[in-house]
PDB file of C-alpha atoms in Angstrom:
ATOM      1  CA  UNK A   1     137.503   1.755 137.909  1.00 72.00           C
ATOM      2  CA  UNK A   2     135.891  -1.210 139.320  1.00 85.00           C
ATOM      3  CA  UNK A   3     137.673  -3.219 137.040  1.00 88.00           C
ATOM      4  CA  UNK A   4     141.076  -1.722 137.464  1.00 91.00           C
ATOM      5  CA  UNK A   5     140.626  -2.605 141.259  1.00 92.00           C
ATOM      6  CA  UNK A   6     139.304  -6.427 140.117  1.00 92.00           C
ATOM      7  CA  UNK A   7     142.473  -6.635 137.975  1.00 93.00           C
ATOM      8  CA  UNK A   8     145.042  -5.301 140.539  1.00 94.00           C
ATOM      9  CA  UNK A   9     143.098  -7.493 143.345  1.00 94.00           C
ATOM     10  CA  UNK A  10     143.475 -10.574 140.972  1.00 94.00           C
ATOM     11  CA  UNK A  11     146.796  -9.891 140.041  1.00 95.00           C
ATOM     12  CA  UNK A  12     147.732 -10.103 144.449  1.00 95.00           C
ATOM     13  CA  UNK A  13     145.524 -13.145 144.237  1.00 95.00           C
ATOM     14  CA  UNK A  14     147.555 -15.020 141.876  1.00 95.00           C
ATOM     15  CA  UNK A  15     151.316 -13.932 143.393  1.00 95.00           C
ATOM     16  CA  UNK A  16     149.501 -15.495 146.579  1.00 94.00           C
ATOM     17  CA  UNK A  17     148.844 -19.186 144.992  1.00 94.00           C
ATOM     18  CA  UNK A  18     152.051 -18.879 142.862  1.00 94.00           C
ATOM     19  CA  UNK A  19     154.038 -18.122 146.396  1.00 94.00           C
ATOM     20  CA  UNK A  20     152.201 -21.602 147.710  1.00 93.00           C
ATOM     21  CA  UNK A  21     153.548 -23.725 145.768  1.00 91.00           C
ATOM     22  CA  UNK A  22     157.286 -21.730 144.556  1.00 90.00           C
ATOM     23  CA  UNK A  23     158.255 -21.075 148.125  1.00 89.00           C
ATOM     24  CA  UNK A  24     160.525 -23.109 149.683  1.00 86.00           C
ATOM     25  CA  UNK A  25     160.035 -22.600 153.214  1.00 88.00           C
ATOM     26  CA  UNK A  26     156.482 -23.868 154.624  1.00 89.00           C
ATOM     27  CA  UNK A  27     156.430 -20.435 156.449  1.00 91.00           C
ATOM     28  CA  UNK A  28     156.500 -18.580 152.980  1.00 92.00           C
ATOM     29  CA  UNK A  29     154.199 -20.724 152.026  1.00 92.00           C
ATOM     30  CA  UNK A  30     151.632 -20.388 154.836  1.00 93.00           C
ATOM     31  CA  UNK A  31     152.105 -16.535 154.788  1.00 94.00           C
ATOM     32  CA  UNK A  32     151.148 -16.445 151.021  1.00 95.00           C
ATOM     33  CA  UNK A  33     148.592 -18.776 151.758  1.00 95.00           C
ATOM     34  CA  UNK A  34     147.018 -15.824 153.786  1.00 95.00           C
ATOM     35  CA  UNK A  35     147.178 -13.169 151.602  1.00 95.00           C
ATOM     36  CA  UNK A  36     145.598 -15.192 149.017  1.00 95.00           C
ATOM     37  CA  UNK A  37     142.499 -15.904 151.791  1.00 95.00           C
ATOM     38  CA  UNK A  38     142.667 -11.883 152.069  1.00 95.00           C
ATOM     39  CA  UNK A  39     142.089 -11.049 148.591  1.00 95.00           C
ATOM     40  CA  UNK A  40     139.430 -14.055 148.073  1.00 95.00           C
ATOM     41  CA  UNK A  41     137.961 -12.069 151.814  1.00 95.00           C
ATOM     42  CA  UNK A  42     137.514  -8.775 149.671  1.00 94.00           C
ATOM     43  CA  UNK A  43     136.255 -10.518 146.413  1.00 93.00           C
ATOM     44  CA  UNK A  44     133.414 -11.977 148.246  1.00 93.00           C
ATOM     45  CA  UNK A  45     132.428  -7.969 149.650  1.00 91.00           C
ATOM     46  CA  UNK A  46     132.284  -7.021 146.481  1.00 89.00           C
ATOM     47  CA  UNK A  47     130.447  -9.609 144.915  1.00 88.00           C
ATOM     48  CA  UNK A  48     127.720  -8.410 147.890  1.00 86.00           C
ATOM     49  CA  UNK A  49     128.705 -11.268 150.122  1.00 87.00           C
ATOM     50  CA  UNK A  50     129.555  -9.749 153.375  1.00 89.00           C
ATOM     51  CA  UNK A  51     129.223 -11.972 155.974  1.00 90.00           C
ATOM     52  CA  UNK A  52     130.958 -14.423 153.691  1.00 91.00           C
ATOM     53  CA  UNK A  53     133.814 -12.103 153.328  1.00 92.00           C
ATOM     54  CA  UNK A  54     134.197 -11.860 157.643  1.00 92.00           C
ATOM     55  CA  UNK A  55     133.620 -15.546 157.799  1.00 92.00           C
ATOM     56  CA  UNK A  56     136.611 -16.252 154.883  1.00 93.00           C
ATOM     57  CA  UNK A  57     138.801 -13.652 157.448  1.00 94.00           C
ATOM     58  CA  UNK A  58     137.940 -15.240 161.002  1.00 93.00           C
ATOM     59  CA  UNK A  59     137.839 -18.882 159.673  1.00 92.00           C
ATOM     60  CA  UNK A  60     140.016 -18.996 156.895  1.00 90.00           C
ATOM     61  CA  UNK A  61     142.728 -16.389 157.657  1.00 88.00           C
ATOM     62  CA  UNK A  62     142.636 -16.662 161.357  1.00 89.00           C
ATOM     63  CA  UNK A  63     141.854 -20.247 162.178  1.00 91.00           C
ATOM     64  CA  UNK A  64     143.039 -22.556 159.317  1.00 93.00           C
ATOM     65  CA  UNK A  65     146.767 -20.247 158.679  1.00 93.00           C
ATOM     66  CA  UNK A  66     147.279 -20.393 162.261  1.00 93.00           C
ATOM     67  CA  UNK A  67     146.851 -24.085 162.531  1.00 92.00           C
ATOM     68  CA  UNK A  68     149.385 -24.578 159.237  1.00 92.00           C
ATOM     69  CA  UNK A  69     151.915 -22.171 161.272  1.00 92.00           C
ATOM     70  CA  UNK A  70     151.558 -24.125 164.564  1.00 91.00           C
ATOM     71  CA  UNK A  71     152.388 -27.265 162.427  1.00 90.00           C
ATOM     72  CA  UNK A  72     155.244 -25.596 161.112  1.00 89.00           C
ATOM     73  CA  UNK A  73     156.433 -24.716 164.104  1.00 89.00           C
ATOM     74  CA  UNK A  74     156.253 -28.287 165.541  1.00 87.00           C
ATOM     75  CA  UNK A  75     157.265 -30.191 162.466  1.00 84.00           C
ATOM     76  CA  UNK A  76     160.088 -27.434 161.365  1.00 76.00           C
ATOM     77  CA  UNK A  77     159.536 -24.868 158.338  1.00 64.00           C
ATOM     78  CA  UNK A  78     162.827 -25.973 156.213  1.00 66.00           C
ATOM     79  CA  UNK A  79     161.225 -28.619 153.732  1.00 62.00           C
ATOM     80  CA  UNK A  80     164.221 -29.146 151.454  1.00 56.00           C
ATOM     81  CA  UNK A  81     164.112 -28.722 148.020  1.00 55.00           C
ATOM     82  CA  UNK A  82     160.821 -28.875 145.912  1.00 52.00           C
ATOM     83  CA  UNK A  83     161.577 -31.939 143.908  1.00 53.00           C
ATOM     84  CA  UNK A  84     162.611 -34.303 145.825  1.00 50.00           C
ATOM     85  CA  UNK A  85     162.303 -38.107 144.844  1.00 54.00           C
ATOM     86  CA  UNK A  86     160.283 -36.825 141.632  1.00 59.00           C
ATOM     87  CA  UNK A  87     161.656 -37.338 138.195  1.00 68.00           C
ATOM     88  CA  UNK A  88     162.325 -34.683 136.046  1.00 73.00           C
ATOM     89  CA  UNK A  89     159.946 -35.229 133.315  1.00 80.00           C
ATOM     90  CA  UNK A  90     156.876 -36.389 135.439  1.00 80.00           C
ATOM     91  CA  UNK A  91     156.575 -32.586 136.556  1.00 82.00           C
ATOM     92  CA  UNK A  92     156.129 -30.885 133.033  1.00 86.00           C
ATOM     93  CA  UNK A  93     153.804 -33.680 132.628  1.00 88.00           C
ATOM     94  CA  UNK A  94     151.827 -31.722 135.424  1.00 87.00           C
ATOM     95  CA  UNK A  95     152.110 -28.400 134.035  1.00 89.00           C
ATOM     96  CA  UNK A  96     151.183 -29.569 130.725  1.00 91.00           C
ATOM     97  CA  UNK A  97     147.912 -31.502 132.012  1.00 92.00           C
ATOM     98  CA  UNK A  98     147.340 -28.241 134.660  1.00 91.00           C
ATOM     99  CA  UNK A  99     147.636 -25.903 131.286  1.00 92.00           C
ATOM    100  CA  UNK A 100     145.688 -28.332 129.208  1.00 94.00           C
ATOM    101  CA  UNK A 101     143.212 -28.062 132.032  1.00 92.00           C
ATOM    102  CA  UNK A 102     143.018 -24.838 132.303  1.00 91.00           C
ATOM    103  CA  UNK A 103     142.153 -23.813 128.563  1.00 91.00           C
ATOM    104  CA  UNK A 104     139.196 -26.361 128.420  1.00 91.00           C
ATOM    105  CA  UNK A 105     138.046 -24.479 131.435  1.00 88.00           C
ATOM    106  CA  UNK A 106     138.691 -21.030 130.361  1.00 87.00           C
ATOM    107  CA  UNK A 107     137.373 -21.633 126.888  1.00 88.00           C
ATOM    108  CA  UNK A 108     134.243 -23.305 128.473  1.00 87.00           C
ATOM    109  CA  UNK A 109     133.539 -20.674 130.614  1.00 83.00           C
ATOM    110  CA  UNK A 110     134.175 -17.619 128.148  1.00 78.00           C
ATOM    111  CA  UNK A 111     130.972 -18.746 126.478  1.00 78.00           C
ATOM    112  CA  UNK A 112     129.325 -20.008 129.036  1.00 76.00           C
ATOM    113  CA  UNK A 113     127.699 -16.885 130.062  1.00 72.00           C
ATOM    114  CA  UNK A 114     126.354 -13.810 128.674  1.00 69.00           C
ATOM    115  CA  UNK A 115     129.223 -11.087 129.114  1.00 61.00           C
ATOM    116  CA  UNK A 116     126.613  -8.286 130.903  1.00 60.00           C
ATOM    117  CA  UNK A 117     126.420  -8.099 134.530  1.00 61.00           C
ATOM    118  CA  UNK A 118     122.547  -8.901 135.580  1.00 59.00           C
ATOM    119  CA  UNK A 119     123.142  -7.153 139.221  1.00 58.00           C
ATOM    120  CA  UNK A 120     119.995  -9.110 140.299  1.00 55.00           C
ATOM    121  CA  UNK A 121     121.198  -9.261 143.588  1.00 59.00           C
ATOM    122  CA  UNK A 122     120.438  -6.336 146.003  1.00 63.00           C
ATOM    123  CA  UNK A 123     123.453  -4.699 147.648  1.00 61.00           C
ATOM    124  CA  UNK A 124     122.446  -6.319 151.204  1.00 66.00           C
ATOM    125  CA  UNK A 125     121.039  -9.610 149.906  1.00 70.00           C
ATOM    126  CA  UNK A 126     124.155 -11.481 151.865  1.00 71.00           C
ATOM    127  CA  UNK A 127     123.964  -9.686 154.936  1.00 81.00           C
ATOM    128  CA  UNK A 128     124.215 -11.534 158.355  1.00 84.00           C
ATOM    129  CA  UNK A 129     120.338 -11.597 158.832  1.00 87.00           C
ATOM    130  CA  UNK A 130     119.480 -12.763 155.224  1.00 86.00           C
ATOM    131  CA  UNK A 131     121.875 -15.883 155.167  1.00 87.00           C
ATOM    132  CA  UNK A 132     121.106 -16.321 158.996  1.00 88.00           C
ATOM    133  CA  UNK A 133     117.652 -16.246 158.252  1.00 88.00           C
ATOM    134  CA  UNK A 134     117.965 -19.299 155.197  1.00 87.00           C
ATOM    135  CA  UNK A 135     120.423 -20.803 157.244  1.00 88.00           C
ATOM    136  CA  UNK A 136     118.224 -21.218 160.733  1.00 91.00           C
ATOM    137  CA  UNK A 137     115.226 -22.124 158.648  1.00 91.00           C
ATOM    138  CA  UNK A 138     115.415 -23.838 154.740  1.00 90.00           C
ATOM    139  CA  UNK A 139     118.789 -25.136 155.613  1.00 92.00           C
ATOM    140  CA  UNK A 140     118.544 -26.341 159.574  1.00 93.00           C
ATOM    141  CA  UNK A 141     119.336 -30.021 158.633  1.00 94.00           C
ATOM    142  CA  UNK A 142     122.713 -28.875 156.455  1.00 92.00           C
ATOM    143  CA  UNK A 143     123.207 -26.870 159.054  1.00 92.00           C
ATOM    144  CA  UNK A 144     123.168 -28.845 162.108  1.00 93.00           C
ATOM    145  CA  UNK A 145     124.685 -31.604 160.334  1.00 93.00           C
ATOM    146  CA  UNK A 146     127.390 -29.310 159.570  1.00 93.00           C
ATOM    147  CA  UNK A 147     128.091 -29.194 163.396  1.00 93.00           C
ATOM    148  CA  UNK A 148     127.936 -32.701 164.012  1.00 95.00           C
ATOM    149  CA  UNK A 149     130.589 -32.443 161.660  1.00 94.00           C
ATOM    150  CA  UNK A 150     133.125 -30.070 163.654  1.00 93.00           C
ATOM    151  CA  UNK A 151     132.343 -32.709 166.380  1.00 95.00           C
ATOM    152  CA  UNK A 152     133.503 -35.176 164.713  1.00 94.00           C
ATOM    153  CA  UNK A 153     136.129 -33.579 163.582  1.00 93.00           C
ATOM    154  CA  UNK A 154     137.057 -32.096 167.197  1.00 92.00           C
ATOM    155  CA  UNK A 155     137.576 -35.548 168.511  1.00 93.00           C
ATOM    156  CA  UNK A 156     139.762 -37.356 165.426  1.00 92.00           C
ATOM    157  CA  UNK A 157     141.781 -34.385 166.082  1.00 89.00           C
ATOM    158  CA  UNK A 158     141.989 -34.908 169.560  1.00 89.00           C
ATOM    159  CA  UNK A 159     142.258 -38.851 168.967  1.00 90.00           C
ATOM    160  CA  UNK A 160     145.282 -38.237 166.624  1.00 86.00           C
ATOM    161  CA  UNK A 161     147.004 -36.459 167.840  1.00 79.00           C
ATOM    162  CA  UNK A 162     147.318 -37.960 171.304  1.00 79.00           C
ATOM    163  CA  UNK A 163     150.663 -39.476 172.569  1.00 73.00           C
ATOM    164  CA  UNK A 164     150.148 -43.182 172.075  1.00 68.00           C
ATOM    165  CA  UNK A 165     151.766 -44.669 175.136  1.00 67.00           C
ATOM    166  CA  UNK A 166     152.679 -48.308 174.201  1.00 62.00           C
ATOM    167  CA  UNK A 167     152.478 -51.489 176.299  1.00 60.00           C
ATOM    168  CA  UNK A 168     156.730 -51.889 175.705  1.00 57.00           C
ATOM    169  CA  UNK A 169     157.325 -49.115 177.498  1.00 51.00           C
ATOM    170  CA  UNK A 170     156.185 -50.282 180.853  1.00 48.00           C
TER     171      UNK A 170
ATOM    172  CA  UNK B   1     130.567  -4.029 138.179  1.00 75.00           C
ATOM    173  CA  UNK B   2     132.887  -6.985 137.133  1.00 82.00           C
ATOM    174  CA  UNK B   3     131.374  -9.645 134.742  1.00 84.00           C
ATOM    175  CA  UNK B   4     130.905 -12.917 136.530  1.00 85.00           C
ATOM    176  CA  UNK B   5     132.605 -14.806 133.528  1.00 87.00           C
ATOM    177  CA  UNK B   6     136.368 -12.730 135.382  1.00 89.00           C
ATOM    178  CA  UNK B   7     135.606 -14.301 138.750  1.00 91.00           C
ATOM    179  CA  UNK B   8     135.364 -17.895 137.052  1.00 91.00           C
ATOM    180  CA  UNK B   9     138.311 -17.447 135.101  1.00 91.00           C
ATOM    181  CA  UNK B  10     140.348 -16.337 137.790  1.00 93.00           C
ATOM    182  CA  UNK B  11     138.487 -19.640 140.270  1.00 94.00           C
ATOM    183  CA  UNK B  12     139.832 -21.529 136.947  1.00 93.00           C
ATOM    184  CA  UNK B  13     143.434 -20.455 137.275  1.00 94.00           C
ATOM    185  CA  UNK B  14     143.815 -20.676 141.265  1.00 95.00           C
ATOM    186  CA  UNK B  15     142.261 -24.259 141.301  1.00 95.00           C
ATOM    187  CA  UNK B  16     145.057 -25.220 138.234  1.00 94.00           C
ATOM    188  CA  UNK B  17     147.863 -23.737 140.398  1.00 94.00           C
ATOM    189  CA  UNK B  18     146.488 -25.094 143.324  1.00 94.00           C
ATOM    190  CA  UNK B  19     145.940 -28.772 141.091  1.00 94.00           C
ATOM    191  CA  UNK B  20     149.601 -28.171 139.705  1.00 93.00           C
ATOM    192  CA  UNK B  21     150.832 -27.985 143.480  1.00 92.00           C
ATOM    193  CA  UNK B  22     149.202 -30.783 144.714  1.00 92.00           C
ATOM    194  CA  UNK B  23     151.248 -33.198 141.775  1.00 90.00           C
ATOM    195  CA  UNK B  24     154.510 -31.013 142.117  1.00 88.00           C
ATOM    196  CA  UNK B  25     155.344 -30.481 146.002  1.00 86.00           C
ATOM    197  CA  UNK B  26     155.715 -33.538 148.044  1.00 84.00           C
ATOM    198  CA  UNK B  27     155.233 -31.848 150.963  1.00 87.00           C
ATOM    199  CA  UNK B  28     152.119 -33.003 152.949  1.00 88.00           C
ATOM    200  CA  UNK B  29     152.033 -29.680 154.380  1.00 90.00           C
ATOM    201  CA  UNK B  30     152.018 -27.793 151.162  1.00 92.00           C
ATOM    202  CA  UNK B  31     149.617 -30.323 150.129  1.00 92.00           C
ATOM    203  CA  UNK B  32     147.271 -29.538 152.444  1.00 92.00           C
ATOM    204  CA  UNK B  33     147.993 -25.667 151.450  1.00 93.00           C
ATOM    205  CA  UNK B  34     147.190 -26.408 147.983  1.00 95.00           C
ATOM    206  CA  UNK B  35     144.028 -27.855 148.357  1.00 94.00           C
ATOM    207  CA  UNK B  36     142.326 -25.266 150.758  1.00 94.00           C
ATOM    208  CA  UNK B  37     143.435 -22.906 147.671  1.00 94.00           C
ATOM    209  CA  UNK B  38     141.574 -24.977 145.387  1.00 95.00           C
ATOM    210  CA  UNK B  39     138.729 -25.325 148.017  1.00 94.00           C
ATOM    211  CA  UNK B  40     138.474 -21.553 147.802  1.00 94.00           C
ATOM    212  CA  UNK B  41     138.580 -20.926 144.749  1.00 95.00           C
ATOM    213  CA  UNK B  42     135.217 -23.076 144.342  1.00 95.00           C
ATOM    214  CA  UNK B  43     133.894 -21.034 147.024  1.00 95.00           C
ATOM    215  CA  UNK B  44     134.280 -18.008 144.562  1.00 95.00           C
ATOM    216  CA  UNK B  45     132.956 -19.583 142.266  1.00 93.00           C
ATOM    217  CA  UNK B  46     129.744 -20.541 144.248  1.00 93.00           C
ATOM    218  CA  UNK B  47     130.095 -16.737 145.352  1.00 93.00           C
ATOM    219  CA  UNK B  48     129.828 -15.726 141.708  1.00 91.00           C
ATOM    220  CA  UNK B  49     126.995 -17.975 140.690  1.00 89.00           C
ATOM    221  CA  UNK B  50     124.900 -16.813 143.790  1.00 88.00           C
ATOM    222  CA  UNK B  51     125.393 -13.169 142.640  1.00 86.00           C
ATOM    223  CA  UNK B  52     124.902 -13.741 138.706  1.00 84.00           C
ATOM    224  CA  UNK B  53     121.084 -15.404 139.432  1.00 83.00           C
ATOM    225  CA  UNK B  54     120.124 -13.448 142.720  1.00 83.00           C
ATOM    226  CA  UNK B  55     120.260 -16.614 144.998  1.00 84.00           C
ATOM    227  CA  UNK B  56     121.162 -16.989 147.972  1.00 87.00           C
ATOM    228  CA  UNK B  57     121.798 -20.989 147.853  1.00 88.00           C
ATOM    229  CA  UNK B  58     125.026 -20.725 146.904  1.00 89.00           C
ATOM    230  CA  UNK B  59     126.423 -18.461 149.720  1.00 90.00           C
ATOM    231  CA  UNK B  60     124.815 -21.073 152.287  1.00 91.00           C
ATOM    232  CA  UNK B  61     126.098 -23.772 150.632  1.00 93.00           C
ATOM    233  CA  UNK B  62     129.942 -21.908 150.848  1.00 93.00           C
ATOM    234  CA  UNK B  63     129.231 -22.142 154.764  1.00 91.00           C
ATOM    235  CA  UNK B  64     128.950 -26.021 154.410  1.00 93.00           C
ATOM    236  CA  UNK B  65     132.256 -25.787 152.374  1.00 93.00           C
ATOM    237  CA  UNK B  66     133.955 -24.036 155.249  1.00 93.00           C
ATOM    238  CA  UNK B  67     132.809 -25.752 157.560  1.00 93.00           C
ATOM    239  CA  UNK B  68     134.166 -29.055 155.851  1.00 93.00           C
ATOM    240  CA  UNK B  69     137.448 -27.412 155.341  1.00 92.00           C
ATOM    241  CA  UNK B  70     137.812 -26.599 158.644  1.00 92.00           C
ATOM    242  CA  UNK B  71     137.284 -30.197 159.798  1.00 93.00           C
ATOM    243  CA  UNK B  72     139.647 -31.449 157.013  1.00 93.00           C
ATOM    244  CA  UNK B  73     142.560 -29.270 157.667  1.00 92.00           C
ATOM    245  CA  UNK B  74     142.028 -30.353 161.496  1.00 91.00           C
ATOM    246  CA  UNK B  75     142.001 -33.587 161.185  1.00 93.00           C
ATOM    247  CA  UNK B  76     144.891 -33.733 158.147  1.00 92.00           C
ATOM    248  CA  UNK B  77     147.251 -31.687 160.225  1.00 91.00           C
ATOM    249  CA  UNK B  78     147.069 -34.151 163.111  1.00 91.00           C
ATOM    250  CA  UNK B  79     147.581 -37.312 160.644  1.00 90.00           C
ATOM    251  CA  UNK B  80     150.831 -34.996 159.385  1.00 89.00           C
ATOM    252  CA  UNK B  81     151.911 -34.585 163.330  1.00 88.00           C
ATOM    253  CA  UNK B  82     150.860 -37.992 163.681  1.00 87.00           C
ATOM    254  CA  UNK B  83     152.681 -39.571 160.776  1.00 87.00           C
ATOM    255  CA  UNK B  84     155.837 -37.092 161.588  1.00 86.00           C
ATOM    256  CA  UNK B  85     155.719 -38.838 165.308  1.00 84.00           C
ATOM    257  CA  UNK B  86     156.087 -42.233 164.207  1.00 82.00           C
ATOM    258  CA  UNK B  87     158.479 -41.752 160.635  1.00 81.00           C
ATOM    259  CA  UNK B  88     159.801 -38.685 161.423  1.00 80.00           C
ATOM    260  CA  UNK B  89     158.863 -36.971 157.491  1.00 80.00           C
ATOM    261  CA  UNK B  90     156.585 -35.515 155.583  1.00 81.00           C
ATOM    262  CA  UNK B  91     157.397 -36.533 152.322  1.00 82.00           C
ATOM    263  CA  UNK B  92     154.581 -38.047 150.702  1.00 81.00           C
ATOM    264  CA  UNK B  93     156.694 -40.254 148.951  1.00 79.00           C
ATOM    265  CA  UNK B  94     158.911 -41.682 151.960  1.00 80.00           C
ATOM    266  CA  UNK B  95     154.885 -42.520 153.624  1.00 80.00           C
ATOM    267  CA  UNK B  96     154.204 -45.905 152.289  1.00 79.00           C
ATOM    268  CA  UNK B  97     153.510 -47.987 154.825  1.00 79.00           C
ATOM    269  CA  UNK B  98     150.315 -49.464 153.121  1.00 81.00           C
ATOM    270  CA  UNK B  99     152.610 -50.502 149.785  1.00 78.00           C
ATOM    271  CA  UNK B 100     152.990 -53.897 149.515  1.00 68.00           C
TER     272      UNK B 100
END
C-alpha cells in the first residue's frame, strides 16, 4: 500500500522534472516546477520529516516559484524553441552522458544498502522542536551563518537589480 | 515503509533530468529551474540518509541547503533581469560578453 502510494507519488514526481525541461513556455515550466516541489513536500512527511516537508512548501513552493513567475512576467514567458544555437548532435551527446550517468548511479546505489527498512527513526524525531532544538544549540554557528547569508543575498539582489542611471544621460 | 535504496534511485533520476536540462535548454531561466530540481533532489537524498541511520544531521543540514538556494535563485534571477536590461536575452549562448 505504502508502496503503491511511493510509486504513484514518484511517477507525479518525474512528469514534474520531465515538464521542466520539455515545456516550451517558461510558465509551463515554472508550474511543473511546483508540482515537482509538492511531491518532494509529501516525500519528506513520509520519510518522518515534517517540518522539512512545510519548510519545502512555504520556501520552495511559495517563495522560490513565485520569484521564477515574477521573472517571467517581466522578462516574457515565450522562450522560442528549445534548441536554439545548439547543434544537433551535441544534445544526444547529453542524453547519452545523463543515461550513462544515471546507471553508474543506480547500479551503485542498488547495492549500496541493505534492501530492509531499519525504521530507526521515531515517527516525531523531525518535528519542529527536535530540529529547532539541534538547530538553536549544536548547529548555532551554521545557523547564524546561514542568515548572514540571506543578508548577503538580500542586498546583491537589491544591488542588481537596481536601475543603473548612467553619467550620459545627464 | 519504502526502502531507502527507492528514494535514492528516484534523487538519481531527478538530478539526471535536472543535469540533462541544464546542457539541453539555453534558457537561463530554465537553467535556473533545472538546478533547484537537482538541488532538491539532494535534499531527498539527505532526507533519506537521515531516516535510514536515525540522525537528525542530515535534516539540519537540508535547512542550510535551502537556505543557500534561496539566496542563489535571488541573486541569479536579478543577474537574468539584469543581463535582460542591458542585452535584451536570455540565451545563454547570445551572453558572452567575457569571450575574447
Amino acid at each position: 500500500m505504502s508502496l503503491l502510494f511511493f510509486a504513484f507519488l514518484a511517477l507525479i514526481a518525474l512528469i514534474g522534472a520531465s515538464g521542466v525541461i520539455l515545456s516550451r513556455n517558461a510558465v509551463h515550466s515554472a508550474l511543473f516546477l511546483l508540482l515537482n516541489f509538492v511531491v518532494f513536500a509529501v516525500f519528506y512527511i513520509m520519510l518522518g520529516a515534517q517540518l522539512l516537508g512545510v519548510v519545502q512548501v512555504i520556501v520552495y513552493a511559495g517563495a522560490i516559484v513565485v520569484l521564477f513567475l515574477f521573472v517571467v512576467m517581466l522578462i516574457g514567458g515565450d522562450i522560442g524553441p528549445v534548441r536554439s544555437g545548439l547543434r544537433r548532435y551535441a544534445r544526444w551527446v547529453a542524453v547519452v552522458s545523463m543515461a550513462i550517468f544515471l546507471l553508474i548511479m543506480v547500479l551503485g546505489l542498488a547495492r549500496s544498502l541493505p534492501p530492509t527498512v531499519p525504521a530507526a527513526m521515531a515517527p516525531d524525531a523531525g518535528s519542529v522542536q527536535a530540529v529547532g532544538e539541534a538547530l538553536y544549540t549544536t548547529y548555532l554557528l551554521p545557523f547564524e551563518l546561514a542568515s548572514l547569508l540571506l543578508l548577503a543575498g538580500m542586498i546583491g539582489g537589491v544591488v542588481l537589480a537596481r536601475r543603473y542611471r548612467s553619467h550620459t544621460e545627464e | 515503509m519504502v526502502p531507502t535504496t527507492y528514494y535514492l534511485v528516484l534523487a538519481a533520476v531527478i538530478f539526471a533530468i535536472g543535469a540533462l536540462g541544464v546542457l539541453i535548454r539555453r534558457n537561463a531561466l530554465i537553467i535556473f529551474m533545472c538546478v533547484e530540481m537537482m538541488l532538491n533532489s539532494v535534499n531527498l537524498t539527505l532526507v533519506a540518509l537521515a531516516q535510514q541511520w536515525g540522525n537528525l544531521v542530515g535534516q539540519v543540514f537540508v535547512f542550510i541547503v535551502v537556505a543557500v538556494a534561496a539566496v542563489e535563485v535571488a541573486v541569479g534571477l536579478a543577474i537574468v533581469m539584469a543581463i535582460v536590461r542591458h542585452q535584451d536575452t536570455t540565451n545563454v549562448d547570445e551572453i558572452n560578453l567575457l569571450r575574447g
